[in-house]
Amino acid sequence: IPTGKEETQVMGMAIFSRDKKIAEMGEVETEIYNMVIGEYENSYVSYYFSLVPNEPITLIQQSARKPKITVDTSGEAPRINIELFVEGDFCSSTPRVSVEDNIDMFTDEVSMELKMEVEKFLNKTAVLGTDIIGFGEYAKRNFISLDSFKAYNWMEKYKNAEFVVNVDFSVRRTGLVVRSEKH
């Protein structure tokens, strides 16, 4: 997408199986992909808070650190644990409710929303039978040899993977929000 500068901005991605396109992902899924692979930088994101459900709260969101990923291959289906560390700074808020006074509730809601979106995205990749994140590289660590990993048949097992996602979300510098008073 043209940004008015010489550079462009990517707003989606396509998933291929060999030389055949099998799916397209939108901007949210592309950002989730970048979060999980550890290449997410930042973006403007709007969330809706249950105390003011009709007014978006905009944040500049970024990764706090690289994700932590482990894969357990001891069961019939792999169990993939992902821990994401995300933080944000307020860009806009609502004058009707002090989000800062309810920060724990807000961060819990954002964490839950991110968790659900990440799980939805990962389950979609499993249904497609494509490990675009590269969880197989983590799974290989559980095997003594490459032959034993090949015998495990990772791509077939990945279709039934269980994803356990934990999102550690925090808001930085909450005291810097300036409110306009209603007169």
mmCIF file of C-alpha atoms in Angstrom:
data_model
loop_
_atom_site.group_PDB
_atom_site.id
_atom_site.type_symbol
_atom_site.label_atom_id
_atom_site.label_comp_id
_atom_site.label_asym_id
_atom_site.label_seq_id
_atom_site.Cartn_x
_atom_site.Cartn_y
_atom_site.Cartn_z
ATOM 1 C CA ILE A 1 0.000 0.000 0.000
ATOM 2 C CA PRO A 2 1.510 3.398 -0.907
ATOM 3 C CA THR A 3 2.333 5.523 2.138
ATOM 4 C CA GLY A 4 3.206 8.760 0.376
ATOM 5 C CA LYS A 5 6.910 8.021 0.722
ATOM 6 C CA GLU A 6 9.190 5.930 -1.459
ATOM 7 C CA GLU A 7 8.626 2.881 0.750
ATOM 8 C CA THR A 8 5.515 0.686 0.874
ATOM 9 C CA GLN A 9 3.603 -0.885 3.724
ATOM 10 C CA VAL A 10 2.570 -4.536 3.668
ATOM 11 C CA MET A 11 -1.018 -5.155 4.735
ATOM 12 C CA GLY A 12 -1.390 -8.898 4.306
ATOM 13 C CA MET A 13 0.256 -12.107 3.221
ATOM 14 C CA ALA A 14 -0.414 -15.246 1.234
ATOM 15 C CA ILE A 15 0.274 -18.827 2.312
ATOM 16 C CA PHE A 16 1.568 -21.286 -0.242
ATOM 17 C CA SER A 17 1.844 -25.050 -0.251
ATOM 18 C CA ARG A 18 4.634 -25.728 -2.697
ATOM 19 C CA ASP A 19 3.620 -23.590 -5.708
ATOM 20 C CA LYS A 20 -0.115 -23.314 -4.919
ATOM 21 C CA LYS A 21 -1.625 -20.452 -2.921
ATOM 22 C CA ILE A 22 -3.833 -21.984 -0.229
ATOM 23 C CA ALA A 23 -4.821 -18.936 1.845
ATOM 24 C CA GLU A 24 -4.625 -15.193 2.224
ATOM 25 C CA MET A 25 -4.199 -13.440 5.551
ATOM 26 C CA GLY A 26 -5.260 -9.886 6.346
ATOM 27 C CA GLU A 27 -3.417 -7.207 8.267
ATOM 28 C CA VAL A 28 -4.402 -8.472 11.746
ATOM 29 C CA GLU A 29 -3.305 -12.023 10.962
ATOM 30 C CA THR A 30 -0.072 -10.715 9.457
ATOM 31 C CA GLU A 31 0.674 -8.771 12.631
ATOM 32 C CA ILE A 32 -0.100 -11.844 14.746
ATOM 33 C CA TYR A 33 2.259 -13.863 12.549
ATOM 34 C CA ASN A 34 4.987 -11.271 13.159
ATOM 35 C CA MET A 35 4.302 -11.341 16.918
ATOM 36 C CA VAL A 36 4.624 -15.112 17.129
ATOM 37 C CA ILE A 37 7.803 -15.323 15.018
ATOM 38 C CA GLY A 38 9.359 -12.488 17.048
ATOM 39 C CA GLU A 39 9.520 -9.861 14.303
ATOM 40 C CA TYR A 40 6.669 -7.608 15.429
ATOM 41 C CA GLU A 41 7.826 -4.037 15.858
ATOM 42 C CA ASN A 42 4.869 -1.757 16.538
ATOM 43 C CA SER A 43 1.552 -0.554 15.236
ATOM 44 C CA TYR A 44 -1.422 1.584 16.145
ATOM 45 C CA VAL A 45 -4.174 -0.643 17.528
ATOM 46 C CA SER A 46 -7.654 0.204 18.809
ATOM 47 C CA TYR A 47 -9.317 -1.856 21.533
ATOM 48 C CA TYR A 48 -12.770 -1.634 23.026
ATOM 49 C CA PHE A 49 -13.011 -1.607 26.824
ATOM 50 C CA SER A 50 -16.059 -3.152 28.504
ATOM 51 C CA LEU A 51 -16.651 -0.019 30.609
ATOM 52 C CA VAL A 52 -17.032 2.086 27.425
ATOM 53 C CA PRO A 53 -17.850 -0.526 24.766
ATOM 54 C CA ASN A 54 -18.672 1.935 21.979
ATOM 55 C CA GLU A 55 -15.537 4.083 22.179
ATOM 56 C CA PRO A 56 -12.203 2.814 20.844
ATOM 57 C CA ILE A 57 -9.039 3.263 22.878
ATOM 58 C CA THR A 58 -5.991 3.591 20.647
ATOM 59 C CA LEU A 59 -2.521 2.418 21.621
ATOM 60 C CA ILE A 60 0.882 2.282 20.021
ATOM 61 C CA GLN A 61 1.537 -1.400 20.593
ATOM 62 C CA GLN A 62 4.931 -3.119 20.442
ATOM 63 C CA SER A 63 6.690 -6.283 21.511
ATOM 64 C CA ALA A 64 8.248 -6.027 24.951
ATOM 65 C CA ARG A 65 10.567 -8.970 24.137
ATOM 66 C CA LYS A 66 10.784 -12.064 21.973
ATOM 67 C CA PRO A 67 8.089 -14.720 22.437
ATOM 68 C CA LYS A 68 8.782 -17.870 24.436
ATOM 69 C CA ILE A 69 7.809 -21.034 22.555
ATOM 70 C CA THR A 70 7.964 -24.669 23.666
ATOM 71 C CA VAL A 71 6.599 -27.763 21.942
ATOM 72 C CA ASP A 72 5.666 -30.944 23.821
ATOM 73 C CA THR A 73 5.602 -33.987 21.534
ATOM 74 C CA SER A 74 5.074 -36.609 24.249
ATOM 75 C CA GLY A 75 1.338 -37.015 23.545
ATOM 76 C CA GLU A 76 -0.563 -38.103 20.464
ATOM 77 C CA ALA A 77 -0.903 -34.496 19.308
ATOM 78 C CA PRO A 78 1.750 -31.829 19.880
ATOM 79 C CA ARG A 79 1.089 -29.244 22.583
ATOM 80 C CA ILE A 80 2.503 -25.868 21.562
ATOM 81 C CA ASN A 81 2.965 -23.283 24.304
ATOM 82 C CA ILE A 82 3.436 -19.665 23.267
ATOM 83 C CA GLU A 83 4.045 -16.788 25.637
ATOM 84 C CA LEU A 84 3.838 -13.313 24.105
ATOM 85 C CA PHE A 85 5.092 -10.151 25.771
ATOM 86 C CA VAL A 86 3.328 -7.064 24.446
ATOM 87 C CA GLU A 87 3.129 -3.502 25.719
ATOM 88 C CA GLY A 88 1.430 -0.342 24.630
ATOM 89 C CA ASP A 89 1.291 3.413 25.113
ATOM 90 C CA PHE A 90 -2.000 5.289 25.039
ATOM 91 C CA CYS A 91 -2.601 7.469 21.974
ATOM 92 C CA SER A 92 -6.216 8.238 22.725
ATOM 93 C CA SER A 93 -8.624 7.364 25.436
ATOM 94 C CA THR A 94 -12.146 8.288 26.412
ATOM 95 C CA PRO A 95 -13.033 11.182 28.686
ATOM 96 C CA ARG A 96 -16.027 9.271 30.076
ATOM 97 C CA VAL A 97 -14.056 6.650 32.007
ATOM 98 C CA SER A 98 -10.556 6.778 33.402
ATOM 99 C CA VAL A 99 -8.926 3.737 31.851
ATOM 100 C CA GLU A 100 -5.881 4.384 34.052
ATOM 101 C CA ASP A 101 -8.029 3.870 37.173
ATOM 102 C CA ASN A 102 -9.133 0.516 35.738
ATOM 103 C CA ILE A 103 -5.802 -0.434 34.163
ATOM 104 C CA ASP A 104 -5.751 -4.024 35.446
ATOM 105 C CA MET A 105 -9.192 -4.691 34.012
ATOM 106 C CA PHE A 106 -8.231 -3.070 30.689
ATOM 107 C CA THR A 107 -4.954 -5.005 30.356
ATOM 108 C CA ASP A 108 -6.731 -8.276 31.231
ATOM 109 C CA GLU A 109 -9.313 -7.631 28.493
ATOM 110 C CA VAL A 110 -6.617 -6.774 25.932
ATOM 111 C CA SER A 111 -4.612 -9.883 26.923
ATOM 112 C CA MET A 112 -7.716 -12.051 26.475
ATOM 113 C CA GLU A 113 -8.540 -10.500 23.089
ATOM 114 C CA LEU A 114 -4.967 -10.999 21.843
ATOM 115 C CA LYS A 115 -4.953 -14.585 23.169
ATOM 116 C CA MET A 116 -8.187 -15.403 21.316
ATOM 117 C CA GLU A 117 -6.948 -13.820 18.061
ATOM 118 C CA VAL A 118 -3.596 -15.655 18.241
ATOM 119 C CA GLU A 119 -5.322 -18.992 18.941
ATOM 120 C CA LYS A 120 -7.759 -18.416 16.062
ATOM 121 C CA PHE A 121 -4.856 -17.650 13.712
ATOM 122 C CA LEU A 122 -2.823 -20.692 14.832
ATOM 123 C CA ASN A 123 -5.803 -23.025 14.563
ATOM 124 C CA LYS A 124 -6.327 -21.753 11.017
ATOM 125 C CA THR A 125 -2.722 -22.657 10.134
ATOM 126 C CA ALA A 126 -3.232 -26.127 11.623
ATOM 127 C CA VAL A 127 -6.421 -26.694 9.590
ATOM 128 C CA LEU A 128 -4.507 -25.613 6.487
ATOM 129 C CA GLY A 129 -1.790 -28.133 7.415
ATOM 130 C CA THR A 130 0.947 -25.527 7.161
ATOM 131 C CA ASP A 131 3.457 -24.743 9.897
ATOM 132 C CA ILE A 132 4.278 -21.221 8.720
ATOM 133 C CA ILE A 133 5.579 -20.248 12.167
ATOM 134 C CA GLY A 134 8.183 -23.013 12.179
ATOM 135 C CA PHE A 135 7.085 -24.850 15.330
ATOM 136 C CA GLY A 136 8.656 -27.974 13.831
ATOM 137 C CA GLU A 137 12.090 -26.499 14.585
ATOM 138 C CA TYR A 138 11.141 -26.396 18.281
ATOM 139 C CA ALA A 139 9.661 -29.910 18.083
ATOM 140 C CA LYS A 140 12.907 -31.329 16.630
ATOM 141 C CA ARG A 141 14.619 -30.623 19.953
ATOM 142 C CA ASN A 142 12.552 -33.415 21.531
ATOM 143 C CA PHE A 143 14.026 -36.103 19.275
ATOM 144 C CA ILE A 144 17.379 -37.798 19.460
ATOM 145 C CA SER A 145 17.855 -37.993 15.686
ATOM 146 C CA LEU A 146 16.471 -36.546 12.499
ATOM 147 C CA ASP A 147 15.162 -39.996 11.556
ATOM 148 C CA SER A 148 13.119 -40.217 14.770
ATOM 149 C CA PHE A 149 11.695 -36.741 14.056
ATOM 150 C CA LYS A 150 10.768 -37.781 10.506
ATOM 151 C CA ALA A 151 9.107 -40.936 11.873
ATOM 152 C CA TYR A 152 7.001 -38.705 14.160
ATOM 153 C CA ASN A 153 5.466 -37.202 10.968
ATOM 154 C CA TRP A 154 5.376 -33.607 12.205
ATOM 155 C CA MET A 155 3.191 -32.095 9.481
ATOM 156 C CA GLU A 156 0.493 -34.713 9.971
ATOM 157 C CA LYS A 157 0.600 -34.286 13.768
ATOM 158 C CA TYR A 158 0.573 -30.483 13.444
ATOM 159 C CA LYS A 159 -2.946 -30.626 11.996
ATOM 160 C CA ASN A 160 -4.171 -31.730 15.460
ATOM 161 C CA ALA A 161 -1.896 -29.494 17.539
ATOM 162 C CA GLU A 162 -3.145 -27.979 20.777
ATOM 163 C CA PHE A 163 -2.155 -24.337 21.214
ATOM 164 C CA VAL A 164 -1.742 -22.852 24.668
ATOM 165 C CA VAL A 165 -1.299 -19.094 24.384
ATOM 166 C CA ASN A 166 -0.487 -16.728 27.212
ATOM 167 C CA VAL A 167 -0.278 -12.986 26.562
ATOM 168 C CA ASP A 168 1.533 -10.747 29.031
ATOM 169 C CA PHE A 169 0.184 -7.304 28.110
ATOM 170 C CA SER A 170 1.053 -4.085 29.912
ATOM 171 C CA VAL A 171 0.496 -0.385 29.361
ATOM 172 C CA ARG A 172 3.520 1.835 29.809
ATOM 173 C CA ARG A 173 3.578 5.443 30.969
ATOM 174 C CA THR A 174 -0.078 5.665 31.963
ATOM 175 C CA GLY A 175 0.532 8.943 33.792
ATOM 176 C CA LEU A 176 1.263 10.747 30.537
ATOM 177 C CA VAL A 177 -2.328 10.704 29.298
ATOM 178 C CA VAL A 178 -3.729 14.242 29.123
ATOM 179 C CA ARG A 179 -7.512 14.576 29.389
ATOM 180 C CA SER A 180 -9.731 17.275 28.083
ATOM 181 C CA GLU A 181 -12.373 18.295 30.617
ATOM 182 C CA LYS A 182 -16.013 18.617 29.599
ATOM 183 C CA HIS A 183 -17.379 22.024 30.605
#
